[in-house]
Each structure stands twice: as structure tokens, then as C-alpha cells.
mmCIF file of C-alpha atoms in Angstrom:
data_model
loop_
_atom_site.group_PDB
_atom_site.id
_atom_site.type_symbol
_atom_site.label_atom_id
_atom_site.label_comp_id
_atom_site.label_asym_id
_atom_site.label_seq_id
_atom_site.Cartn_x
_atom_site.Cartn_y
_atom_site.Cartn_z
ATOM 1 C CA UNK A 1 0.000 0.000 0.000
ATOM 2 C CA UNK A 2 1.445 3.688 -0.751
ATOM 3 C CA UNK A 3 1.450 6.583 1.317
ATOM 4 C CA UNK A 4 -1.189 8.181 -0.869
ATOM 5 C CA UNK A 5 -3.516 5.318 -0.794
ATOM 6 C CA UNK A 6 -3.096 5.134 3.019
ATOM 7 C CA UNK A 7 -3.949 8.571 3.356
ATOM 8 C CA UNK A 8 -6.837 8.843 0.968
ATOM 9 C CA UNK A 9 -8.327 5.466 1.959
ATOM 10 C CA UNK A 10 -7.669 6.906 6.172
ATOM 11 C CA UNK A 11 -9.293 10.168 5.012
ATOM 12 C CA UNK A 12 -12.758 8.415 4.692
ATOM 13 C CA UNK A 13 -12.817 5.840 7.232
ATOM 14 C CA UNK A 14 -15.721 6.396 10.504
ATOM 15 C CA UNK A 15 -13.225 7.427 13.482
ATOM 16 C CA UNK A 16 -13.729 3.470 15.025
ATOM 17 C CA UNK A 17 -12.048 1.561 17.683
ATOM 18 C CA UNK A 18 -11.102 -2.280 15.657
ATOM 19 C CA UNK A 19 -10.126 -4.995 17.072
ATOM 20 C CA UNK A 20 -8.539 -8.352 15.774
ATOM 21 C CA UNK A 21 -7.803 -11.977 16.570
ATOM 22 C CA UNK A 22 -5.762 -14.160 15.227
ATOM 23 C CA UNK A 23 -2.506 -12.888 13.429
ATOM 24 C CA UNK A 24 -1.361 -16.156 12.235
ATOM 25 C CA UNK A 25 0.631 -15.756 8.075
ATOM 26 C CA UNK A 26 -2.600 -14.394 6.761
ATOM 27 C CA UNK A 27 -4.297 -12.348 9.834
ATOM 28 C CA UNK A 28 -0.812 -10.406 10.431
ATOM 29 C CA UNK A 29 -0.471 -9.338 6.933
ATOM 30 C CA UNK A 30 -4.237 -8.399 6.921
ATOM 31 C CA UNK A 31 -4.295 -6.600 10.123
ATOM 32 C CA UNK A 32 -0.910 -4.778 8.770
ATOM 33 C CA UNK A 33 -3.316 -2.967 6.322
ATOM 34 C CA UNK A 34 -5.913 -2.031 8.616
ATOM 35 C CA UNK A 35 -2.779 -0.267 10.978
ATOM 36 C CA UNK A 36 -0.865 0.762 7.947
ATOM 37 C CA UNK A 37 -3.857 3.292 7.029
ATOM 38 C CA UNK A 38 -4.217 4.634 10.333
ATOM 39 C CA UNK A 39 -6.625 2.816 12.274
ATOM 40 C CA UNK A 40 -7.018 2.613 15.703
ATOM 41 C CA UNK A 41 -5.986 -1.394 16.230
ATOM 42 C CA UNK A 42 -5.721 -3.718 19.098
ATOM 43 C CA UNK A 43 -4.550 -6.846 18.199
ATOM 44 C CA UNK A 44 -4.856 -10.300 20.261
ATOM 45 C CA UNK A 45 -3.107 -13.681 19.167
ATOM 46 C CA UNK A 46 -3.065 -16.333 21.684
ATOM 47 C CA UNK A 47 1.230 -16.596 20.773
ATOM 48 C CA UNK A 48 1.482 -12.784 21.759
ATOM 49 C CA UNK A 49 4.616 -12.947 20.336
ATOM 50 C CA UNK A 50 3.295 -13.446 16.754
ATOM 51 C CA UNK A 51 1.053 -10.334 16.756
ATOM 52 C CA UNK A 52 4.182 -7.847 18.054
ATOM 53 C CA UNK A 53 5.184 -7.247 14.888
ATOM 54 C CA UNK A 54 2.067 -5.206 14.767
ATOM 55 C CA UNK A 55 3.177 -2.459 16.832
ATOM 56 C CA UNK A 56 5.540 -1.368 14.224
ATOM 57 C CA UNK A 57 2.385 -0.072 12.163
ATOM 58 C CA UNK A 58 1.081 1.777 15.544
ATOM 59 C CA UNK A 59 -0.964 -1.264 16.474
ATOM 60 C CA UNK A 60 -1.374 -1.750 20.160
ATOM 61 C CA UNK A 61 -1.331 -5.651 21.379
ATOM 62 C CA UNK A 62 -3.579 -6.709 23.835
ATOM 63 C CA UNK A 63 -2.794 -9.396 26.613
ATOM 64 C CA UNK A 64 -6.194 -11.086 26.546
ATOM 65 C CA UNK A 65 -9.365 -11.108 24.582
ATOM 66 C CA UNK A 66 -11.224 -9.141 26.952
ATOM 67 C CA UNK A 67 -9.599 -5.937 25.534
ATOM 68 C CA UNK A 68 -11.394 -5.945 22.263
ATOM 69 C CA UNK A 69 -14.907 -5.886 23.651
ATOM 70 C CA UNK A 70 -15.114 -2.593 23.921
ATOM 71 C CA UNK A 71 -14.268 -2.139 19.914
ATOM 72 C CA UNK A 72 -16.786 -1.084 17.433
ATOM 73 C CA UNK A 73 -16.080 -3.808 15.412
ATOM 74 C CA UNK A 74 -13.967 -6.946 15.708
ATOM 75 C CA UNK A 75 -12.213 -9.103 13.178
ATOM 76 C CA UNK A 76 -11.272 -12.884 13.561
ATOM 77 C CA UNK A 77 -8.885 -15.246 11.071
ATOM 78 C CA UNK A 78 -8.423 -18.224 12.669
ATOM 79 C CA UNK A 79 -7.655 -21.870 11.431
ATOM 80 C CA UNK A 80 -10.649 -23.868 11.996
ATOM 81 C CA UNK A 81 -14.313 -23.782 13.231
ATOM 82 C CA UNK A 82 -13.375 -25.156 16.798
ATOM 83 C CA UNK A 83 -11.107 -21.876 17.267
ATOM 84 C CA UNK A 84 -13.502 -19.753 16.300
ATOM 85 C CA UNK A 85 -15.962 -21.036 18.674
ATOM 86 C CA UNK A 86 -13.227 -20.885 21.048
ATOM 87 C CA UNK A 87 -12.477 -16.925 20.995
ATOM 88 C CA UNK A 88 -15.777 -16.080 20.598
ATOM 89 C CA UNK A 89 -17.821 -18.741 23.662
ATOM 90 C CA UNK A 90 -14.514 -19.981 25.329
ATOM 91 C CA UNK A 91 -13.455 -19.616 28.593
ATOM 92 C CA UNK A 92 -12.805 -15.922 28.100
ATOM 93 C CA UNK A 93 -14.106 -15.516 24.665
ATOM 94 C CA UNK A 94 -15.127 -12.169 23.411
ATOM 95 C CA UNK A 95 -19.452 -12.993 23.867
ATOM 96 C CA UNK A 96 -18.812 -14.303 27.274
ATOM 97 C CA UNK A 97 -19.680 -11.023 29.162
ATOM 98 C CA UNK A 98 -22.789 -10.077 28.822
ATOM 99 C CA UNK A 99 -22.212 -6.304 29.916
ATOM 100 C CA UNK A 100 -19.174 -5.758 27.973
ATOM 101 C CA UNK A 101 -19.719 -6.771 24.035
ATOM 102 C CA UNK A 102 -18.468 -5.285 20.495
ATOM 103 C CA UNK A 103 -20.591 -3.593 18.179
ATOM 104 C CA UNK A 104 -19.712 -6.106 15.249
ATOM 105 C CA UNK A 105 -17.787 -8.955 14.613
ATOM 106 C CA UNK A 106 -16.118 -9.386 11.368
ATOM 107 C CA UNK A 107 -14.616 -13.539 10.865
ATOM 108 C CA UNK A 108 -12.529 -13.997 7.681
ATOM 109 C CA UNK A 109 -11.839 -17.705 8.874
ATOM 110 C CA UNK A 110 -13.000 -20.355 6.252
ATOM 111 C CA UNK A 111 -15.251 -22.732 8.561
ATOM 112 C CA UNK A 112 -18.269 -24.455 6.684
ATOM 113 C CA UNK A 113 -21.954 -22.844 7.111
ATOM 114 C CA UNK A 114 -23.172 -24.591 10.173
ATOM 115 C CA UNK A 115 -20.222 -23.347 12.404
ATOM 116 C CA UNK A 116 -20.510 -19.865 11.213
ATOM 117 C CA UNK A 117 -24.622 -19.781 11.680
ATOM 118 C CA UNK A 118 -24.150 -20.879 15.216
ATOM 119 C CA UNK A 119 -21.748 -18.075 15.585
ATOM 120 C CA UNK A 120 -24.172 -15.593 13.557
ATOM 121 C CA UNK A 121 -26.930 -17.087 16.075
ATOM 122 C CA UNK A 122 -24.969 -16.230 19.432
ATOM 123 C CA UNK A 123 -23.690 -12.748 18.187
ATOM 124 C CA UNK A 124 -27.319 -11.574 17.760
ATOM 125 C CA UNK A 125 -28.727 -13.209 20.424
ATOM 126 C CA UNK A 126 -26.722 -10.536 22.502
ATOM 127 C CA UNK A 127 -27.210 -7.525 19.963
ATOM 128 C CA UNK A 128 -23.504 -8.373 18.442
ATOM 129 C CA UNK A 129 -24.041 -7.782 14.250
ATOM 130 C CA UNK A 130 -22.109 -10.351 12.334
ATOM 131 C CA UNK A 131 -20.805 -10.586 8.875
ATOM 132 C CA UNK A 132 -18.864 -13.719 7.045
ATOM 133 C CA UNK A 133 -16.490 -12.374 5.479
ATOM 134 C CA UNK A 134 -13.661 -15.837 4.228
ATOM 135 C CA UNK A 135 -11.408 -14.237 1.794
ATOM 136 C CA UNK A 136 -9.113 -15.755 -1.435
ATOM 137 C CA UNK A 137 -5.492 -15.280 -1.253
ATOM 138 C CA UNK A 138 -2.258 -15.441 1.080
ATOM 139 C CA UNK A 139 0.133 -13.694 3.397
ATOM 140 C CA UNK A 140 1.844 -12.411 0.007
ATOM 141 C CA UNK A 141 -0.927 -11.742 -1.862
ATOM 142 C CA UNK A 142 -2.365 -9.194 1.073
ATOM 143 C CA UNK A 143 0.793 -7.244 1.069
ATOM 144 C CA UNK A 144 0.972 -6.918 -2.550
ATOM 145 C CA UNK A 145 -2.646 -5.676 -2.252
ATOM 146 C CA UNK A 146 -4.456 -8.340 -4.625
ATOM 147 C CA UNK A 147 -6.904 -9.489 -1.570
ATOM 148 C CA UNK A 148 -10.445 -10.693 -2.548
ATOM 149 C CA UNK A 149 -12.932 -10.660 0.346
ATOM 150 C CA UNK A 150 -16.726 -12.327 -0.308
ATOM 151 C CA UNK A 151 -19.025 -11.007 2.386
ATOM 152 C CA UNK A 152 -22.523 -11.858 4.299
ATOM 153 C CA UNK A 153 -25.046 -10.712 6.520
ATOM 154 C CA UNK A 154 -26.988 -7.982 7.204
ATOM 155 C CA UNK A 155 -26.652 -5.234 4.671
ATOM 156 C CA UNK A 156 -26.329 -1.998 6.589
ATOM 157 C CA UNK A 157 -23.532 -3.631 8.724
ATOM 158 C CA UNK A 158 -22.068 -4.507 5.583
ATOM 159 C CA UNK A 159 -22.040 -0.946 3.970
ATOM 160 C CA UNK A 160 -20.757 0.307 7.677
ATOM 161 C CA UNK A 161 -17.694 -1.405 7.744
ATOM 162 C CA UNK A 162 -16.472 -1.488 3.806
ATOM 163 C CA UNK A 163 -14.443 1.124 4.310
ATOM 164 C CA UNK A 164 -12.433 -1.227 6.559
ATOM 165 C CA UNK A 165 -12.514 -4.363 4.706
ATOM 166 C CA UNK A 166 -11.596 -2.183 1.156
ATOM 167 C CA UNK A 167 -8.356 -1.406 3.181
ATOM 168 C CA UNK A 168 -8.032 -5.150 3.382
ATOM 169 C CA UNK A 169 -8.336 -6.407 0.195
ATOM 170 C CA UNK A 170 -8.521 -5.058 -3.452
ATOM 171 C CA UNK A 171 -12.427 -6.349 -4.106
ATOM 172 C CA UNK A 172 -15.163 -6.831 -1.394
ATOM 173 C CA UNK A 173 -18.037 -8.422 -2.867
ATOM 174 C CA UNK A 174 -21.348 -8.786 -0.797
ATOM 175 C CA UNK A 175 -23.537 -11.643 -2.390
ATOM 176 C CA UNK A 176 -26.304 -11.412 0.431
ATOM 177 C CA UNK A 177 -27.853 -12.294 3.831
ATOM 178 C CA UNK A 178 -27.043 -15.034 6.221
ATOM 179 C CA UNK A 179 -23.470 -17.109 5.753
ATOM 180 C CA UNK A 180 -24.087 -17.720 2.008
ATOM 181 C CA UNK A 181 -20.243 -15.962 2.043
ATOM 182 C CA UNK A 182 -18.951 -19.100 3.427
ATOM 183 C CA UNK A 183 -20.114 -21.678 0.019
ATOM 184 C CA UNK A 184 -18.796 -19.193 -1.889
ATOM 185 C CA UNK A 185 -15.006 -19.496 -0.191
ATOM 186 C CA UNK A 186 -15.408 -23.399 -0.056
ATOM 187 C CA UNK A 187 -16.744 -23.350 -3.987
ATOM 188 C CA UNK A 188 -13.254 -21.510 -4.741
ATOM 189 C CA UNK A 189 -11.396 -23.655 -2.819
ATOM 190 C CA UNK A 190 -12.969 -26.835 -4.721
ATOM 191 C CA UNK A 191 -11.611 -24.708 -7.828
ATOM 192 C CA UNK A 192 -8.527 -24.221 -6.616
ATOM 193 C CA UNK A 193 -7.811 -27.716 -5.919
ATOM 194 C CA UNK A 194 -9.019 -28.728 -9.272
ATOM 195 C CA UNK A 195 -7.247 -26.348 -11.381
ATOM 196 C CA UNK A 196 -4.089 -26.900 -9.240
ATOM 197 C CA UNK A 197 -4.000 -30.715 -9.960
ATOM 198 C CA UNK A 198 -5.070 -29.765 -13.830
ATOM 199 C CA UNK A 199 -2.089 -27.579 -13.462
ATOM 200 C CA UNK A 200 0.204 -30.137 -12.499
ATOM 201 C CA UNK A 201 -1.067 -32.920 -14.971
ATOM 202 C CA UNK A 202 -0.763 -30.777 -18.248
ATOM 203 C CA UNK A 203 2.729 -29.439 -16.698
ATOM 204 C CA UNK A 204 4.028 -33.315 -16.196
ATOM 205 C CA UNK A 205 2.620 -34.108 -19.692
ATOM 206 C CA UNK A 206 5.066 -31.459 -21.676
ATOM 207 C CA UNK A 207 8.278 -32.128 -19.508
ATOM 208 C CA UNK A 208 7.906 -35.984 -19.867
ATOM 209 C CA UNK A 209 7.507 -34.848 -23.935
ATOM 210 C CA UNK A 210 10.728 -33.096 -23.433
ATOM 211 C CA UNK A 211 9.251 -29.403 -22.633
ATOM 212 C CA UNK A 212 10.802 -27.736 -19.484
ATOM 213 C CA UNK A 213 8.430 -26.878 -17.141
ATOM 214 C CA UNK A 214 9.806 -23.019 -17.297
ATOM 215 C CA UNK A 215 9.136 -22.936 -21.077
ATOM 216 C CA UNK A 216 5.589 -24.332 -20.810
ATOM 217 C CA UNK A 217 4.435 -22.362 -17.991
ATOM 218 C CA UNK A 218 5.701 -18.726 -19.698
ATOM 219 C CA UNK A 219 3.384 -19.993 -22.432
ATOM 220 C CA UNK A 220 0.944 -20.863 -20.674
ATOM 221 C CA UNK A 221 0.656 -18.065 -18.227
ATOM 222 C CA UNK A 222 0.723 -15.617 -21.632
ATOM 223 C CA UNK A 223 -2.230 -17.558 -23.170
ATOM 224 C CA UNK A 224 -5.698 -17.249 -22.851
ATOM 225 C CA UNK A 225 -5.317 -19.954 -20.397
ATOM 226 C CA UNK A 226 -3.322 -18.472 -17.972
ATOM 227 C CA UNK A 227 -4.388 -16.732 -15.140
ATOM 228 C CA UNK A 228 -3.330 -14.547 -11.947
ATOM 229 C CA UNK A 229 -3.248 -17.625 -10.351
ATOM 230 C CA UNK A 230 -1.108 -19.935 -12.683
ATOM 231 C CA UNK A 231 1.133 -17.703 -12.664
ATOM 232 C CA UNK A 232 1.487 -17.007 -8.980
ATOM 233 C CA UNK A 233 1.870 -20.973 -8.577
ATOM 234 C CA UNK A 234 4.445 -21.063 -11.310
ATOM 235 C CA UNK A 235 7.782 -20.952 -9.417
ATOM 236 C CA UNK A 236 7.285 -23.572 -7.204
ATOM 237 C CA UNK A 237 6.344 -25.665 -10.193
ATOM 238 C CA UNK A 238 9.585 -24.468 -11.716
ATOM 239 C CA UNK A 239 11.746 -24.533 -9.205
ATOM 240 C CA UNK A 240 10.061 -27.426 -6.613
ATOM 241 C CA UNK A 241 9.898 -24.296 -3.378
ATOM 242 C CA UNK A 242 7.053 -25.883 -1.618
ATOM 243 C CA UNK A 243 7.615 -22.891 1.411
ATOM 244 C CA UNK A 244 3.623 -23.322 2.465
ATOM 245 C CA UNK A 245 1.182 -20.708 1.434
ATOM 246 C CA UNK A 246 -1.972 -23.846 1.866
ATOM 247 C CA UNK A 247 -1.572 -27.039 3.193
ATOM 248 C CA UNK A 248 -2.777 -29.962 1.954
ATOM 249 C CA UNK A 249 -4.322 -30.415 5.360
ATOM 250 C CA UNK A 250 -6.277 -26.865 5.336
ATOM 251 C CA UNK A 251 -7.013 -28.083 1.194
ATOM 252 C CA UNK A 252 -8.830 -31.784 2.488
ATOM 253 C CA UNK A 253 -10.259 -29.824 4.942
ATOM 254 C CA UNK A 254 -11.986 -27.497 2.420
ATOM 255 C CA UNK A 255 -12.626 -30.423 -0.283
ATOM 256 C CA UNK A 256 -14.379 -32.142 2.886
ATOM 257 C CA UNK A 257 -16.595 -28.951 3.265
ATOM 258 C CA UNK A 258 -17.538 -28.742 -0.322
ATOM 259 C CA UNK A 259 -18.354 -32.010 -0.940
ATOM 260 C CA UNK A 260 -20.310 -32.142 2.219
ATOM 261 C CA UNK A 261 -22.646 -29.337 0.817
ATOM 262 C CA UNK A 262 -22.771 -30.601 -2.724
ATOM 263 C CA UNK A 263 -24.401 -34.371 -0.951
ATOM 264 C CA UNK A 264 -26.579 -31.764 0.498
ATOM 265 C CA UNK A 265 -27.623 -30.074 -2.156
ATOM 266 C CA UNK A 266 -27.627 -33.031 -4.458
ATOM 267 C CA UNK A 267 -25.098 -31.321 -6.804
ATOM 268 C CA UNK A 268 -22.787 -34.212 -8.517
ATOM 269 C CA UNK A 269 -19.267 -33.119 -8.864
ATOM 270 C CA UNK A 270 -17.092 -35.736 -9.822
ATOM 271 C CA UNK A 271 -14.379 -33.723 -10.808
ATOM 272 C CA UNK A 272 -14.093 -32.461 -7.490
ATOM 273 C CA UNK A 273 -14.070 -35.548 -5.647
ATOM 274 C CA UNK A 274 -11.794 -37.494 -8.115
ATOM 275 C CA UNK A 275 -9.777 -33.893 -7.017
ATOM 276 C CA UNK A 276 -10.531 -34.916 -3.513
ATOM 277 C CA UNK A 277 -8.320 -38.461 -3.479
ATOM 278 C CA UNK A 278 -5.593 -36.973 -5.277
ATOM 279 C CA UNK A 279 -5.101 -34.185 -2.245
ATOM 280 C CA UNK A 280 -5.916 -37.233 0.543
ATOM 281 C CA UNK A 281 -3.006 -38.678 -1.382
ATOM 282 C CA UNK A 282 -0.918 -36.470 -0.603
ATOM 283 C CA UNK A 283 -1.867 -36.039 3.075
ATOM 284 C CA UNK A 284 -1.287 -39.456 3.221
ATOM 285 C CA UNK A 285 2.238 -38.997 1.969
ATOM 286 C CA UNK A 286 3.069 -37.378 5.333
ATOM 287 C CA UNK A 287 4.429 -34.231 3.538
ATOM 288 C CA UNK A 288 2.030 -32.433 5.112
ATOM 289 C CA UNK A 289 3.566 -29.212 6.252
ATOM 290 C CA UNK A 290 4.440 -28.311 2.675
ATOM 291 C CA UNK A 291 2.608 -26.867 0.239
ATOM 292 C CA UNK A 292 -0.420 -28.273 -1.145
ATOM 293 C CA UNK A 293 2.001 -27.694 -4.712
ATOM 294 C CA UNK A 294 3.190 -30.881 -4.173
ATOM 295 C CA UNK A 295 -0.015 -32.638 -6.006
ATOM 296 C CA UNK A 296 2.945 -31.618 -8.991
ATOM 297 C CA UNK A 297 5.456 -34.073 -7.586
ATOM 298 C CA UNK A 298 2.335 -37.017 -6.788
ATOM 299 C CA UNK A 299 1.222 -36.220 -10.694
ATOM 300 C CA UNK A 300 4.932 -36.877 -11.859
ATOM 301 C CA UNK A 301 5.908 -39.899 -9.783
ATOM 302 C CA UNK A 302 2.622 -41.323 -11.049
ATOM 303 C CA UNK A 303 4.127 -40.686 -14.681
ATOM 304 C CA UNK A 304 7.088 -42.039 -13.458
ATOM 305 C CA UNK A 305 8.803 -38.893 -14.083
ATOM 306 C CA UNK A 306 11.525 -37.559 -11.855
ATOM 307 C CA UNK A 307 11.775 -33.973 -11.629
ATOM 308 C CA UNK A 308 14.497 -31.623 -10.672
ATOM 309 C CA UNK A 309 14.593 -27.691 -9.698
ATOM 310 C CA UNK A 310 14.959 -26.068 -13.175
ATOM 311 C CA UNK A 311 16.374 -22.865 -11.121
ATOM 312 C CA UNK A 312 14.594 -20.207 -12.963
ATOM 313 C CA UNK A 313 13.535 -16.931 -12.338
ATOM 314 C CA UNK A 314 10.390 -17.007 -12.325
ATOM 315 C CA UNK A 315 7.676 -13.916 -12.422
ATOM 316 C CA UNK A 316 4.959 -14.877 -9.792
ATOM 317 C CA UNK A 317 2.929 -11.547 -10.412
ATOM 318 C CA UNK A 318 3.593 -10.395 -7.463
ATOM 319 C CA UNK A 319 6.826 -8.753 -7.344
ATOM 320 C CA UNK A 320 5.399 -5.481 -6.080
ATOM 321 C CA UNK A 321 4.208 -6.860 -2.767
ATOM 322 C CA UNK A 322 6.258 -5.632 0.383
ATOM 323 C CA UNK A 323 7.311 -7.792 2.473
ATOM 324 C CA UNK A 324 7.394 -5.737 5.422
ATOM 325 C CA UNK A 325 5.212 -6.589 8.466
#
């Protein structure tokens, strides 16, 4: 984000006290924005030292949850529907005191519909608005500004707190009432896994033709065909850098979701769960705490390819993000 952006985007935002939990690779570089632009931020992380780096950016860090529930509006990114339920009802949980609530809470978590209407249900069942608001990206792709958020809920909290989320992310789109926000992130993630392990398939096919992997993907990426995203995923195809932006834990998880919903709304996708024992696969492989890239590796070994780093510099589209948290 530039100086001018920060100061035209702080010039319009409502003079509001924010809170937010959770400052894990994505919630640090999200809350960065928010304190980048000027606004008043407290920031909890149950490993305090995680969410320090915050204070650079004028942040203040708070030493339990109970100091955000006096903000106008609070904003959550955590890993999984149990932690959610855990900051909000937990022992110590931001709804727990009855006298002492935030205006709004704001959860950019991806947890399937049923955990995020239970939250919805005990937000306003103590005059707490609440808006699903799962977003598509990664640490990088927040600080280079290329953010999407997909929002629910009621409208008017919606329109009240854009200004904040705009600082977020470069598109906000609201699709409606209730937690429909949340199939929306698991539908993308389906498409991510899919196109990923396309991705890889088409990419093992022209190397074991005798294409490099560098070659095809710069053609690819230029094509019709290519996308923000190919490209982004391009240099760890090149170059085998499986540093973890998604695990292929946090993708089964997701595939799980989707498929779940798709059984209950009698939608067949057997793309998607064909998709869905490829990325158990590779769970299964124990390389778990890499990145969920690796379907590139399972696709060649099944070829009975080897591959090897082509060491390439590769263009990931990013190359104006900062770094800096």
C-alpha cells in the first residue's frame, strides 16, 4: 500500500475503535493494512509474540481477549471452526460477558456454514451484528494488495464497515444475507484444488515430452489460459519451493466442506471428488507441512517422471508486494 492510498483510503474511514484476533501468516499481513492506514488497532493472538510485529504499524497488542470488547467492530482469522468457537464462547471468549460486548464482529476464517450460523446465532442473540467475510489469497498476496474478500449478513452492517474491509483487500463483494459468504469461499477452494491438480497434470505431460516446465508455464501463463493464479503458482512448479502458502491439510479440509454441501444439495461433482483423493493422497504422503504444490510431484511420480529444480527466475505476479510486516 502507498502513502497516498493510506492517506486517501484513512481520510474516509468512521473514526472506530477495531479490534482483531488471530494474526497467524494471513491475519498479520491483513491486520498490517488495517494499521498501515491509520486505524485505531488492538490486536490479540493467543502466541502474543506473533502479533508484536504489529506495533511497528502503531498497532497496540492486547494481553487477553477481553480488551477488544469494547471495539466497534472486531475481526477474527483463525484456522478452523473449533477456534472460532473458542475466541468467541470460550473460557474468556469475546461474547462471554454479557455487559461488555463489540458492536460487530467481522470472521474472515474459512469454517463451513453450520459453524458460522451458530456463531451468527450467538452474536445476535446478545445484539452483536455479524458478517462472514472468508477471503481468497495469502500472506503475500495481502501485502501486494491483490486481496479478494466475499461477504454476508446484514446489509447496513455490511455498507458500515467497507471502508475497513476495502483497506483489506482489493475487491469486497457482498452476495447477500445469512453465511451464504462461506459456500462461496469453499466453492473456490474446490476450484482451486481442481485447477491446481489440472495444473500439475498438463505441466508433467510437456516435460515428460521433453518441454521444461519453465518454457511451458511462460506460455501458458501468456495464453488465454493463464491466469493470476497460474502464474502465482508457477515458481514452485519451476523450481520445486514448496515454502507453504496452503496445506494440503487446510485443502482436504476445504474439499471435505464442499463435498459435504454438494451431498446436500444433491449437486454431482465428480471432478471435485476425483480432485478430492488426489489431495488425501498427498496427506497421506506425510508431507504435510508443505505446500499443497506438491499434487505436482504425486502427478509426476505417477508418470514415473523424476523432476528436478529447473532454477529459474520465475515472475509470480507479485513482485510489487512488500514484504514488510
Amino acid at each position: 500500500m502507498t502513502e497516498e492510498t493510506v492517506d486517501s483510503a484513512t481520510n474516509e474511514l468512521p473514526d472506530l475503535a477495531v479490534g482483531w484476533i488471530g494474526t497467524g501468516r494471513m491475519g498479520i499481513a491483513m491486520a498490517a493494512r488495517l494499521a498501515q492506514a491509520g486505524v485505531a488497532l488492538t490486536a490479540w493472538n493467543r502466541t502474543k509474540a506473533k502479533a508484536e510485529p504489529l506495533t511497528a504499524h502503531g498497532a497496540t497488542i492486547a494481553d487477553s481477549i477481553s480488551e477488544l470488547r469494547g471495539c466497534d467492530v472486531v475481526f477474527s482469522m483463525v484456522s478452523t471452526a473449533p477456534d472460532l468457537e473458542q475466541v468467541m464462547l470460550g473460557e474468556g471468549g469475546l461474547l462471554t460477558d454479557p455487559d461488555n460486548l463489540p458492536g460487530a464482529v467481522i470472521d474472515c476464517s474459512t469454517v463451513d456454514t453450520e459453524s458460522s450460523e451458530a456463531m451468527r446465532a450467538a452474536s445476535e442473540e446478545r445484539g452483536v451484528a455479524f458478517l462472514a467475510a472468508p477471503v481468497s489469497g495469502n500472506g503475500r498476496v495481502v501485502r501486494a494488495g491483490a486481496l479478494s474478500l466475499v461477504v454476508s449478513g446484514p446489509e447496513e452492517t455490511f455498507q458500515r464497515f467497507e471502508p475497513f474491509l476495502a483497506l483489506i483487500g482489493k475487491s469486497v463483494t457482498y452476495v447477500g444475507e445469512g453465511d451464504v459468504a462461506r459456500l462461496v469461499k469453499i466453492c473456490h477452494n474446490l476450484f482451486l484444488g481442481v485447477v491446481t491438480q489440472s495444473m500439475a497434470e498438463i505441466t508433467v505431460l510437456a516435460e515428460k515430452g521433453g518441454v521444461s516446465r519453465a518454457a511451458f508455464l511462460d506460455f501458458l501463463n501468456n495464453s488465454v489460459m493463464g491466469s493470476m493464479f497460474s502464474r502465482y503458482k508457477s515458481p514452485a512448479f519451476v523450481n520445486l519451493d514448496y515454502t507453504p502458502t496452503f496445506t494440503p491439510i487446510l485443502l482436504r479440509k476445504d474439499f471435505d466442506l464442499g463435498l459435504a454441501a454438494a451431498r446436500r444439495l444433491d449437486v454431482p461433482m465428480p471432478v471435485a471428488a476425483t480432485t478430492a483423493q488426489l489431495v488425501q493422497a498427498t496427506v497421506s504422503s506425510g508431507r504435510v507441512e508443505e505446500d499443497f504444490a506438491i499434487l505436482l510431484d504425486q502427478q509426476a511420480a505417477a508418470a514415473g517422471l523424476e523432476l528436478k529444480p529447473e532454477n529459474v527466475v520465475v515472475d509470480d505476479g507479485l513482485s510489487a508486494a512488500d514484504e514488510a510486516v
